[in-house]
PDB file of N, CA and C in Angstrom:
ATOM      1  N   MET A  24       0.848  -1.178   0.000  1.00  0.00           N
ATOM      2  CA  MET A  24       0.000   0.000   0.000  1.00  0.00           C
ATOM      3  C   MET A  24       0.891   1.238   0.000  1.00  0.00           C
ATOM      4  N   LYS A  25       0.570   2.174  -0.850  1.00  0.00           N
ATOM      5  CA  LYS A  25       1.323   3.429  -0.911  1.00  0.00           C
ATOM      6  C   LYS A  25       1.063   4.242   0.353  1.00  0.00           C
ATOM      7  N   ALA A  26       2.111   4.899   0.840  1.00  0.00           N
ATOM      8  CA  ALA A  26       1.972   5.651   2.081  1.00  0.00           C
ATOM      9  C   ALA A  26       3.018   6.750   2.161  1.00  0.00           C
ATOM     10  N   ALA A  27       2.780   7.642   3.098  1.00  0.00           N
ATOM     11  CA  ALA A  27       3.746   8.675   3.454  1.00  0.00           C
ATOM     12  C   ALA A  27       3.755   8.776   4.971  1.00  0.00           C
ATOM     13  N   VAL A  28       4.949   8.843   5.539  1.00  0.00           N
ATOM     14  CA  VAL A  28       5.129   9.016   6.977  1.00  0.00           C
ATOM     15  C   VAL A  28       5.943  10.281   7.178  1.00  0.00           C
ATOM     16  N   ASP A  29       5.451  11.130   8.040  1.00  0.00           N
ATOM     17  CA  ASP A  29       6.172  12.345   8.412  1.00  0.00           C
ATOM     18  C   ASP A  29       6.637  12.138   9.851  1.00  0.00           C
ATOM     19  N   ILE A  30       7.942  12.232  10.099  1.00  0.00           N
ATOM     20  CA  ILE A  30       8.479  11.951  11.427  1.00  0.00           C
ATOM     21  C   ILE A  30       9.339  13.111  11.929  1.00  0.00           C
ATOM     22  N   GLN A  31       9.171  13.406  13.197  1.00  0.00           N
ATOM     23  CA  GLN A  31       9.977  14.403  13.891  1.00  0.00           C
ATOM     24  C   GLN A  31      10.495  13.731  15.155  1.00  0.00           C
ATOM     25  N   CYS A  32      11.806  13.495  15.233  1.00  0.00           N
ATOM     26  CA  CYS A  32      12.427  12.862  16.401  1.00  0.00           C
ATOM     27  C   CYS A  32      12.961  13.942  17.329  1.00  0.00           C
ATOM     28  N   LEU A  33      12.526  13.884  18.583  1.00  0.00           N
ATOM     29  CA  LEU A  33      12.936  14.879  19.568  1.00  0.00           C
ATOM     30  C   LEU A  33      13.640  14.203  20.740  1.00  0.00           C
ATOM     31  N   PRO A  34      14.979  14.319  20.803  1.00  0.00           N
ATOM     32  CA  PRO A  34      15.689  13.761  21.947  1.00  0.00           C
ATOM     33  C   PRO A  34      15.455  14.638  23.177  1.00  0.00           C
ATOM     34  N   LEU A  35      15.054  14.018  24.272  1.00  0.00           N
ATOM     35  CA  LEU A  35      14.812  14.756  25.510  1.00  0.00           C
ATOM     36  C   LEU A  35      16.079  14.755  26.360  1.00  0.00           C
ATOM     37  N   GLY A  36      16.246  15.768  27.175  1.00  0.00           N
ATOM     38  CA  GLY A  36      17.401  15.833  28.054  1.00  0.00           C
ATOM     39  C   GLY A  36      18.676  16.258  27.357  1.00  0.00           C
ATOM     40  N   VAL A  37      18.553  16.763  26.147  1.00  0.00           N
ATOM     41  CA  VAL A  37      19.714  17.233  25.387  1.00  0.00           C
ATOM     42  C   VAL A  37      19.527  18.731  25.168  1.00  0.00           C
ATOM     43  N   ALA A  38      20.461  19.528  25.696  1.00  0.00           N
ATOM     44  CA  ALA A  38      20.289  20.974  25.642  1.00  0.00           C
ATOM     45  C   ALA A  38      21.064  21.642  24.508  1.00  0.00           C
ATOM     46  N   ALA A  39      22.223  21.119  24.182  1.00  0.00           N
ATOM     47  CA  ALA A  39      23.076  21.770  23.184  1.00  0.00           C
ATOM     48  C   ALA A  39      22.512  21.567  21.783  1.00  0.00           C
ATOM     49  N   LYS A  40      22.338  22.684  21.060  1.00  0.00           N
ATOM     50  CA  LYS A  40      21.789  22.599  19.699  1.00  0.00           C
ATOM     51  C   LYS A  40      22.624  21.698  18.803  1.00  0.00           C
ATOM     52  N   ALA A  41      23.944  21.800  18.911  1.00  0.00           N
ATOM     53  CA  ALA A  41      24.815  20.993  18.053  1.00  0.00           C
ATOM     54  C   ALA A  41      24.575  19.502  18.294  1.00  0.00           C
ATOM     55  N   GLU A  42      24.373  19.116  19.539  1.00  0.00           N
ATOM     56  CA  GLU A  42      24.117  17.712  19.846  1.00  0.00           C
ATOM     57  C   GLU A  42      22.755  17.267  19.305  1.00  0.00           C
ATOM     58  N   ILE A  43      21.764  18.129  19.423  1.00  0.00           N
ATOM     59  CA  ILE A  43      20.439  17.816  18.871  1.00  0.00           C
ATOM     60  C   ILE A  43      20.536  17.613  17.361  1.00  0.00           C
ATOM     61  N   TYR A  44      21.248  18.523  16.678  1.00  0.00           N
ATOM     62  CA  TYR A  44      21.405  18.403  15.227  1.00  0.00           C
ATOM     63  C   TYR A  44      22.110  17.097  14.864  1.00  0.00           C
ATOM     64  N   ASP A  45      23.144  16.734  15.618  1.00  0.00           N
ATOM     65  CA  ASP A  45      23.866  15.490  15.347  1.00  0.00           C
ATOM     66  C   ASP A  45      22.951  14.280  15.504  1.00  0.00           C
ATOM     67  N   LEU A  46      22.114  14.295  16.528  1.00  0.00           N
ATOM     68  CA  LEU A  46      21.194  13.184  16.747  1.00  0.00           C
ATOM     69  C   LEU A  46      20.147  13.088  15.640  1.00  0.00           C
ATOM     70  N   VAL A  47      19.609  14.217  15.236  1.00  0.00           N
ATOM     71  CA  VAL A  47      18.628  14.225  14.147  1.00  0.00           C
ATOM     72  C   VAL A  47      19.290  13.771  12.844  1.00  0.00           C
ATOM     73  N   ASP A  48      20.530  14.179  12.632  1.00  0.00           N
ATOM     74  CA  ASP A  48      21.262  13.720  11.444  1.00  0.00           C
ATOM     75  C   ASP A  48      21.410  12.202  11.422  1.00  0.00           C
ATOM     76  N   GLN A  49      21.520  11.585  12.590  1.00  0.00           N
ATOM     77  CA  GLN A  49      21.601  10.123  12.637  1.00  0.00           C
ATOM     78  C   GLN A  49      20.289   9.489  12.184  1.00  0.00           C
ATOM     79  N   ALA A  50      19.178  10.088  12.567  1.00  0.00           N
ATOM     80  CA  ALA A  50      17.873   9.589  12.106  1.00  0.00           C
ATOM     81  C   ALA A  50      17.771   9.725  10.587  1.00  0.00           C
ATOM     82  N   ILE A  51      18.191  10.858  10.065  1.00  0.00           N
ATOM     83  CA  ILE A  51      18.139  11.076   8.617  1.00  0.00           C
ATOM     84  C   ILE A  51      19.045  10.086   7.890  1.00  0.00           C
ATOM     85  N   ALA A  52      20.196   9.758   8.469  1.00  0.00           N
ATOM     86  CA  ALA A  52      21.110   8.787   7.855  1.00  0.00           C
ATOM     87  C   ALA A  52      20.459   7.409   7.759  1.00  0.00           C
ATOM     88  N   VAL A  53      19.693   7.025   8.764  1.00  0.00           N
ATOM     89  CA  VAL A  53      18.973   5.749   8.731  1.00  0.00           C
ATOM     90  C   VAL A  53      17.967   5.754   7.582  1.00  0.00           C
ATOM     91  N   ILE A  54      17.258   6.854   7.435  1.00  0.00           N
ATOM     92  CA  ILE A  54      16.255   6.976   6.368  1.00  0.00           C
ATOM     93  C   ILE A  54      16.930   6.927   5.004  1.00  0.00           C
ATOM     94  N   GLU A  55      18.030   7.641   4.867  1.00  0.00           N
ATOM     95  CA  GLU A  55      18.757   7.652   3.599  1.00  0.00           C
ATOM     96  C   GLU A  55      19.281   6.259   3.260  1.00  0.00           C
ATOM     97  N   LYS A  56      19.836   5.571   4.244  1.00  0.00           N
ATOM     98  CA  LYS A  56      20.381   4.225   4.031  1.00  0.00           C
ATOM     99  C   LYS A  56      19.296   3.241   3.591  1.00  0.00           C
ATOM    100  N   ALA A  57      18.066   3.452   4.041  1.00  0.00           N
ATOM    101  CA  ALA A  57      16.959   2.561   3.673  1.00  0.00           C
ATOM    102  C   ALA A  57      16.611   2.661   2.199  1.00  0.00           C
ATOM    103  N   GLY A  58      17.000   3.752   1.553  1.00  0.00           N
ATOM    104  CA  GLY A  58      16.749   3.912   0.124  1.00  0.00           C
ATOM    105  C   GLY A  58      15.358   4.406  -0.221  1.00  0.00           C
ATOM    106  N   CYS A  59      14.631   4.882   0.770  1.00  0.00           N
ATOM    107  CA  CYS A  59      13.280   5.410   0.535  1.00  0.00           C
ATOM    108  C   CYS A  59      13.362   6.817  -0.048  1.00  0.00           C
ATOM    109  N   ASP A  60      12.294   7.211  -0.747  1.00  0.00           N
ATOM    110  CA  ASP A  60      12.176   8.611  -1.150  1.00  0.00           C
ATOM    111  C   ASP A  60      11.864   9.404   0.115  1.00  0.00           C
ATOM    112  N   TYR A  61      12.573  10.491   0.324  1.00  0.00           N
ATOM    113  CA  TYR A  61      12.332  11.291   1.518  1.00  0.00           C
ATOM    114  C   TYR A  61      12.645  12.758   1.249  1.00  0.00           C
ATOM    115  N   THR A  62      12.038  13.603   2.074  1.00  0.00           N
ATOM    116  CA  THR A  62      12.265  15.041   2.004  1.00  0.00           C
ATOM    117  C   THR A  62      12.465  15.558   3.420  1.00  0.00           C
ATOM    118  N   VAL A  63      13.569  16.258   3.631  1.00  0.00           N
ATOM    119  CA  VAL A  63      13.850  16.865   4.927  1.00  0.00           C
ATOM    120  C   VAL A  63      13.361  18.300   4.902  1.00  0.00           C
ATOM    121  N   SER A  64      12.578  18.662   5.907  1.00  0.00           N
ATOM    122  CA  SER A  64      12.131  20.051   6.028  1.00  0.00           C
ATOM    123  C   SER A  64      12.602  20.602   7.378  1.00  0.00           C
ATOM    124  N   ALA A  65      12.203  21.798   7.690  1.00  0.00           N
ATOM    125  CA  ALA A  65      12.696  22.468   8.895  1.00  0.00           C
ATOM    126  C   ALA A  65      12.329  21.741  10.183  1.00  0.00           C
ATOM    127  N   PHE A  66      11.167  21.102  10.224  1.00  0.00           N
ATOM    128  CA  PHE A  66      10.707  20.508  11.472  1.00  0.00           C
ATOM    129  C   PHE A  66      10.532  19.000  11.445  1.00  0.00           C
ATOM    130  N   SER A  67      10.611  18.384  10.258  1.00  0.00           N
ATOM    131  CA  SER A  67      10.371  16.948  10.165  1.00  0.00           C
ATOM    132  C   SER A  67      10.926  16.417   8.853  1.00  0.00           C
ATOM    133  N   THR A  68      10.820  15.096   8.704  1.00  0.00           N
ATOM    134  CA  THR A  68      11.227  14.430   7.472  1.00  0.00           C
ATOM    135  C   THR A  68      10.059  13.579   6.990  1.00  0.00           C
ATOM    136  N   THR A  69       9.734  13.688   5.710  1.00  0.00           N
ATOM    137  CA  THR A  69       8.668  12.897   5.108  1.00  0.00           C
ATOM    138  C   THR A  69       9.291  11.761   4.314  1.00  0.00           C
ATOM    139  N   ILE A  70       8.807  10.547   4.589  1.00  0.00           N
ATOM    140  CA  ILE A  70       9.279   9.346   3.904  1.00  0.00           C
ATOM    141  C   ILE A  70       8.116   8.824   3.070  1.00  0.00           C
ATOM    142  N   GLU A  71       8.367   8.504   1.791  1.00  0.00           N
ATOM    143  CA  GLU A  71       7.310   8.043   0.898  1.00  0.00           C
ATOM    144  C   GLU A  71       7.651   6.670   0.350  1.00  0.00           C
ATOM    145  N   GLY A  72       6.623   5.837   0.195  1.00  0.00           N
ATOM    146  CA  GLY A  72       6.840   4.516  -0.391  1.00  0.00           C
ATOM    147  C   GLY A  72       5.806   3.523   0.068  1.00  0.00           C
ATOM    148  N   GLU A  73       6.209   2.258   0.139  1.00  0.00           N
ATOM    149  CA  GLU A  73       5.322   1.196   0.593  1.00  0.00           C
ATOM    150  C   GLU A  73       5.208   1.240   2.113  1.00  0.00           C
ATOM    151  N   LEU A  74       3.989   1.100   2.612  1.00  0.00           N
ATOM    152  CA  LEU A  74       3.696   1.287   4.029  1.00  0.00           C
ATOM    153  C   LEU A  74       4.626   0.501   4.950  1.00  0.00           C
ATOM    154  N   GLU A  75       4.759  -0.790   4.732  1.00  0.00           N
ATOM    155  CA  GLU A  75       5.554  -1.619   5.637  1.00  0.00           C
ATOM    156  C   GLU A  75       7.006  -1.152   5.679  1.00  0.00           C
ATOM    157  N   GLU A  76       7.544  -0.800   4.529  1.00  0.00           N
ATOM    158  CA  GLU A  76       8.942  -0.381   4.446  1.00  0.00           C
ATOM    159  C   GLU A  76       9.170   0.951   5.158  1.00  0.00           C
ATOM    160  N   ILE A  77       8.307   1.924   4.901  1.00  0.00           N
ATOM    161  CA  ILE A  77       8.558   3.240   5.495  1.00  0.00           C
ATOM    162  C   ILE A  77       8.207   3.265   6.981  1.00  0.00           C
ATOM    163  N   TRP A  78       7.241   2.444   7.394  1.00  0.00           N
ATOM    164  CA  TRP A  78       6.907   2.360   8.824  1.00  0.00           C
ATOM    165  C   TRP A  78       8.100   1.781   9.581  1.00  0.00           C
ATOM    166  N   ASP A  79       8.710   0.733   9.030  1.00  0.00           N
ATOM    167  CA  ASP A  79       9.896   0.122   9.627  1.00  0.00           C
ATOM    168  C   ASP A  79      11.057   1.118   9.654  1.00  0.00           C
ATOM    169  N   THR A  80      11.201   1.881   8.603  1.00  0.00           N
ATOM    170  CA  THR A  80      12.272   2.881   8.534  1.00  0.00           C
ATOM    171  C   THR A  80      12.076   3.967   9.586  1.00  0.00           C
ATOM    172  N   ALA A  81      10.838   4.414   9.770  1.00  0.00           N
ATOM    173  CA  ALA A  81      10.560   5.432  10.793  1.00  0.00           C
ATOM    174  C   ALA A  81      10.909   4.909  12.183  1.00  0.00           C
ATOM    175  N   LEU A  82      10.568   3.659  12.457  1.00  0.00           N
ATOM    176  CA  LEU A  82      10.902   3.063  13.754  1.00  0.00           C
ATOM    177  C   LEU A  82      12.416   2.984  13.939  1.00  0.00           C
ATOM    178  N   LYS A  83      13.127   2.567  12.912  1.00  0.00           N
ATOM    179  CA  LYS A  83      14.593   2.485  12.998  1.00  0.00           C
ATOM    180  C   LYS A  83      15.217   3.862  13.216  1.00  0.00           C
ATOM    181  N   ALA A  84      14.662   4.900  12.585  1.00  0.00           N
ATOM    182  CA  ALA A  84      15.162   6.262  12.783  1.00  0.00           C
ATOM    183  C   ALA A  84      14.966   6.685  14.235  1.00  0.00           C
ATOM    184  N   HIS A  85      13.795   6.419  14.776  1.00  0.00           N
ATOM    185  CA  HIS A  85      13.502   6.736  16.174  1.00  0.00           C
ATOM    186  C   HIS A  85      14.484   6.017  17.101  1.00  0.00           C
ATOM    187  N   LEU A  86      14.667   4.724  16.875  1.00  0.00           N
ATOM    188  CA  LEU A  86      15.546   3.937  17.739  1.00  0.00           C
ATOM    189  C   LEU A  86      17.008   4.351  17.617  1.00  0.00           C
ATOM    190  N   ALA A  87      17.412   4.833  16.443  1.00  0.00           N
ATOM    191  CA  ALA A  87      18.788   5.312  16.273  1.00  0.00           C
ATOM    192  C   ALA A  87      19.046   6.529  17.157  1.00  0.00           C
ATOM    193  N   VAL A  88      18.081   7.421  17.237  1.00  0.00           N
ATOM    194  CA  VAL A  88      18.225   8.599  18.102  1.00  0.00           C
ATOM    195  C   VAL A  88      18.241   8.165  19.567  1.00  0.00           C
ATOM    196  N   GLN A  89      17.380   7.241  19.923  1.00  0.00           N
ATOM    197  CA  GLN A  89      17.329   6.714  21.296  1.00  0.00           C
ATOM    198  C   GLN A  89      18.677   6.115  21.686  1.00  0.00           C
ATOM    199  N   GLU A  90      19.209   5.264  20.821  1.00  0.00           N
ATOM    200  CA  GLU A  90      20.472   4.597  21.111  1.00  0.00           C
ATOM    201  C   GLU A  90      21.620   5.594  21.213  1.00  0.00           C
ATOM    202  N   ALA A  91      21.682   6.535  20.298  1.00  0.00           N
ATOM    203  CA  ALA A  91      22.785   7.490  20.274  1.00  0.00           C
ATOM    204  C   ALA A  91      22.740   8.466  21.448  1.00  0.00           C
ATOM    205  N   SER A  92      21.535   8.827  21.877  1.00  0.00           N
ATOM    206  CA  SER A  92      21.426   9.824  22.949  1.00  0.00           C
ATOM    207  C   SER A  92      21.483   9.194  24.330  1.00  0.00           C
ATOM    208  N   GLY A  93      21.017   7.955  24.439  1.00  0.00           N
ATOM    209  CA  GLY A  93      20.934   7.329  25.745  1.00  0.00           C
ATOM    210  C   GLY A  93      19.856   7.943  26.617  1.00  0.00           C
ATOM    211  N   GLU A  94      19.047   8.794  26.025  1.00  0.00           N
ATOM    212  CA  GLU A  94      17.990   9.501  26.736  1.00  0.00           C
ATOM    213  C   GLU A  94      16.634   9.091  26.174  1.00  0.00           C
ATOM    214  N   ASN A  95      15.606   9.658  26.742  1.00  0.00           N
ATOM    215  CA  ASN A  95      14.264   9.462  26.199  1.00  0.00           C
ATOM    216  C   ASN A  95      14.122  10.219  24.891  1.00  0.00           C
ATOM    217  N   VAL A  96      13.327   9.668  23.996  1.00  0.00           N
ATOM    218  CA  VAL A  96      13.074  10.288  22.694  1.00  0.00           C
ATOM    219  C   VAL A  96      11.574  10.245  22.441  1.00  0.00           C
ATOM    220  N   ILE A  97      11.051  11.353  21.972  1.00  0.00           N
ATOM    221  CA  ILE A  97       9.667  11.398  21.513  1.00  0.00           C
ATOM    222  C   ILE A  97       9.699  11.623  20.012  1.00  0.00           C
ATOM    223  N   SER A  98       8.957  10.811  19.274  1.00  0.00           N
ATOM    224  CA  SER A  98       8.820  11.026  17.837  1.00  0.00           C
ATOM    225  C   SER A  98       7.358  11.279  17.518  1.00  0.00           C
ATOM    226  N   TYR A  99       7.123  12.385  16.851  1.00  0.00           N
ATOM    227  CA  TYR A  99       5.787  12.696  16.359  1.00  0.00           C
ATOM    228  C   TYR A  99       5.701  12.147  14.945  1.00  0.00           C
ATOM    229  N   ILE A 100       4.670  11.340  14.695  1.00  0.00           N
ATOM    230  CA  ILE A 100       4.540  10.676  13.397  1.00  0.00           C
ATOM    231  C   ILE A 100       3.148  10.934  12.829  1.00  0.00           C
ATOM    232  N   LYS A 101       3.122  11.319  11.563  1.00  0.00           N
ATOM    233  CA  LYS A 101       1.871  11.435  10.812  1.00  0.00           C
ATOM    234  C   LYS A 101       1.930  10.377   9.722  1.00  0.00           C
ATOM    235  N   LEU A 102       0.810   9.719   9.493  1.00  0.00           N
ATOM    236  CA  LEU A 102       0.750   8.653   8.499  1.00  0.00           C
ATOM    237  C   LEU A 102      -0.392   8.913   7.537  1.00  0.00           C
ATOM    238  N   ALA A 103      -0.094   8.797   6.248  1.00  0.00           N
ATOM    239  CA  ALA A 103      -1.129   8.905   5.209  1.00  0.00           C
ATOM    240  C   ALA A 103      -1.018   7.674   4.324  1.00  0.00           C
ATOM    241  N   THR A 104      -2.169   7.068   4.013  1.00  0.00           N
ATOM    242  CA  THR A 104      -2.194   5.920   3.110  1.00  0.00           C
ATOM    243  C   THR A 104      -3.296   6.108   2.082  1.00  0.00           C
ATOM    244  N   GLY A 105      -3.161   5.448   0.954  1.00  0.00           N
ATOM    245  CA  GLY A 105      -4.208   5.524  -0.055  1.00  0.00           C
ATOM    246  C   GLY A 105      -3.706   5.184  -1.429  1.00  0.00           C
ATOM    247  N   PRO A 106      -4.618   4.821  -2.323  1.00  0.00           N
ATOM    248  CA  PRO A 106      -4.230   4.381  -3.662  1.00  0.00           C
ATOM    249  C   PRO A 106      -3.628   5.489  -4.527  1.00  0.00           C
ATOM    250  N   GLU A 107      -3.942   6.732  -4.237  1.00  0.00           N
ATOM    251  CA  GLU A 107      -3.421   7.836  -5.042  1.00  0.00           C
ATOM    252  C   GLU A 107      -2.095   8.379  -4.520  1.00  0.00           C
ATOM    253  N   LEU A 108      -1.638   7.849  -3.384  1.00  0.00           N
ATOM    254  CA  LEU A 108      -0.363   8.301  -2.846  1.00  0.00           C
ATOM    255  C   LEU A 108       0.778   7.671  -3.617  1.00  0.00           C
ATOM    256  N   GLY A 109       1.906   8.251  -3.499  1.00  0.00           N
ATOM    257  CA  GLY A 109       3.124   7.762  -4.127  1.00  0.00           C
ATOM    258  C   GLY A 109       4.208   8.775  -3.854  1.00  0.00           C
ATOM    259  N   SER A 110       5.341   8.555  -4.416  1.00  0.00           N
ATOM    260  CA  SER A 110       6.431   9.504  -4.207  1.00  0.00           C
ATOM    261  C   SER A 110       6.099  10.826  -4.900  1.00  0.00           C
ATOM    262  N   THR A 111       6.785  11.852  -4.500  1.00  0.00           N
ATOM    263  CA  THR A 111       6.602  13.155  -5.140  1.00  0.00           C
ATOM    264  C   THR A 111       6.862  13.045  -6.628  1.00  0.00           C
ATOM    265  N   GLN A 112       7.877  12.269  -7.006  1.00  0.00           N
ATOM    266  CA  GLN A 112       8.207  12.084  -8.418  1.00  0.00           C
ATOM    267  C   GLN A 112       7.055  11.414  -9.167  1.00  0.00           C
ATOM    268  N   GLU A 113       6.451  10.391  -8.565  1.00  0.00           N
ATOM    269  CA  GLU A 113       5.318   9.710  -9.201  1.00  0.00           C
ATOM    270  C   GLU A 113       4.135  10.664  -9.384  1.00  0.00           C
ATOM    271  N   LYS A 114       3.893  11.510  -8.399  1.00  0.00           N
ATOM    272  CA  LYS A 114       2.792  12.480  -8.503  1.00  0.00           C
ATOM    273  C   LYS A 114       3.058  13.456  -9.635  1.00  0.00           C
ATOM    274  N   LEU A 115       4.280  13.906  -9.775  1.00  0.00           N
ATOM    275  CA  LEU A 115       4.615  14.837 -10.849  1.00  0.00           C
ATOM    276  C   LEU A 115       4.450  14.184 -12.217  1.00  0.00           C
ATOM    277  N   GLU A 116       4.790  12.914 -12.314  1.00  0.00           N
ATOM    278  CA  GLU A 116       4.676  12.201 -13.588  1.00  0.00           C
ATOM    279  C   GLU A 116       3.212  11.996 -13.984  1.00  0.00           C
ATOM    280  N   ARG A 117       2.286  11.925 -13.010  1.00  0.00           N
ATOM    281  CA  ARG A 117       0.865  11.744 -13.312  1.00  0.00           C
ATOM    282  C   ARG A 117       0.219  13.029 -13.811  1.00  0.00           C
ATOM    283  N   GLN A 118       0.835  14.157 -13.586  1.00  0.00           N
ATOM    284  CA  GLN A 118       0.220  15.438 -13.977  1.00  0.00           C
ATOM    285  C   GLN A 118       0.298  15.675 -15.456  1.00  0.00           C
TER     286      GLN A 118
END
């Protein structure tokens, strides 16, 4: 099933901006390594593709931040599914 997941990983107990950025970069590296279509924005990252694959990728990104920080992590996740969904590239090709 086509889907999109928007994830924002927030490490708790980390005050230094540089450390927060490094932790978020680790989540993005997990997403990139998975080979999914994704877009990084100011507050979150959107992953597009097959539901099972991107859901698993979002969980791995969350756990990577947890492991690297050793602290609590909250991830806000939005999920969209449907037959008309697809990657941004696929949507552009349908126009």
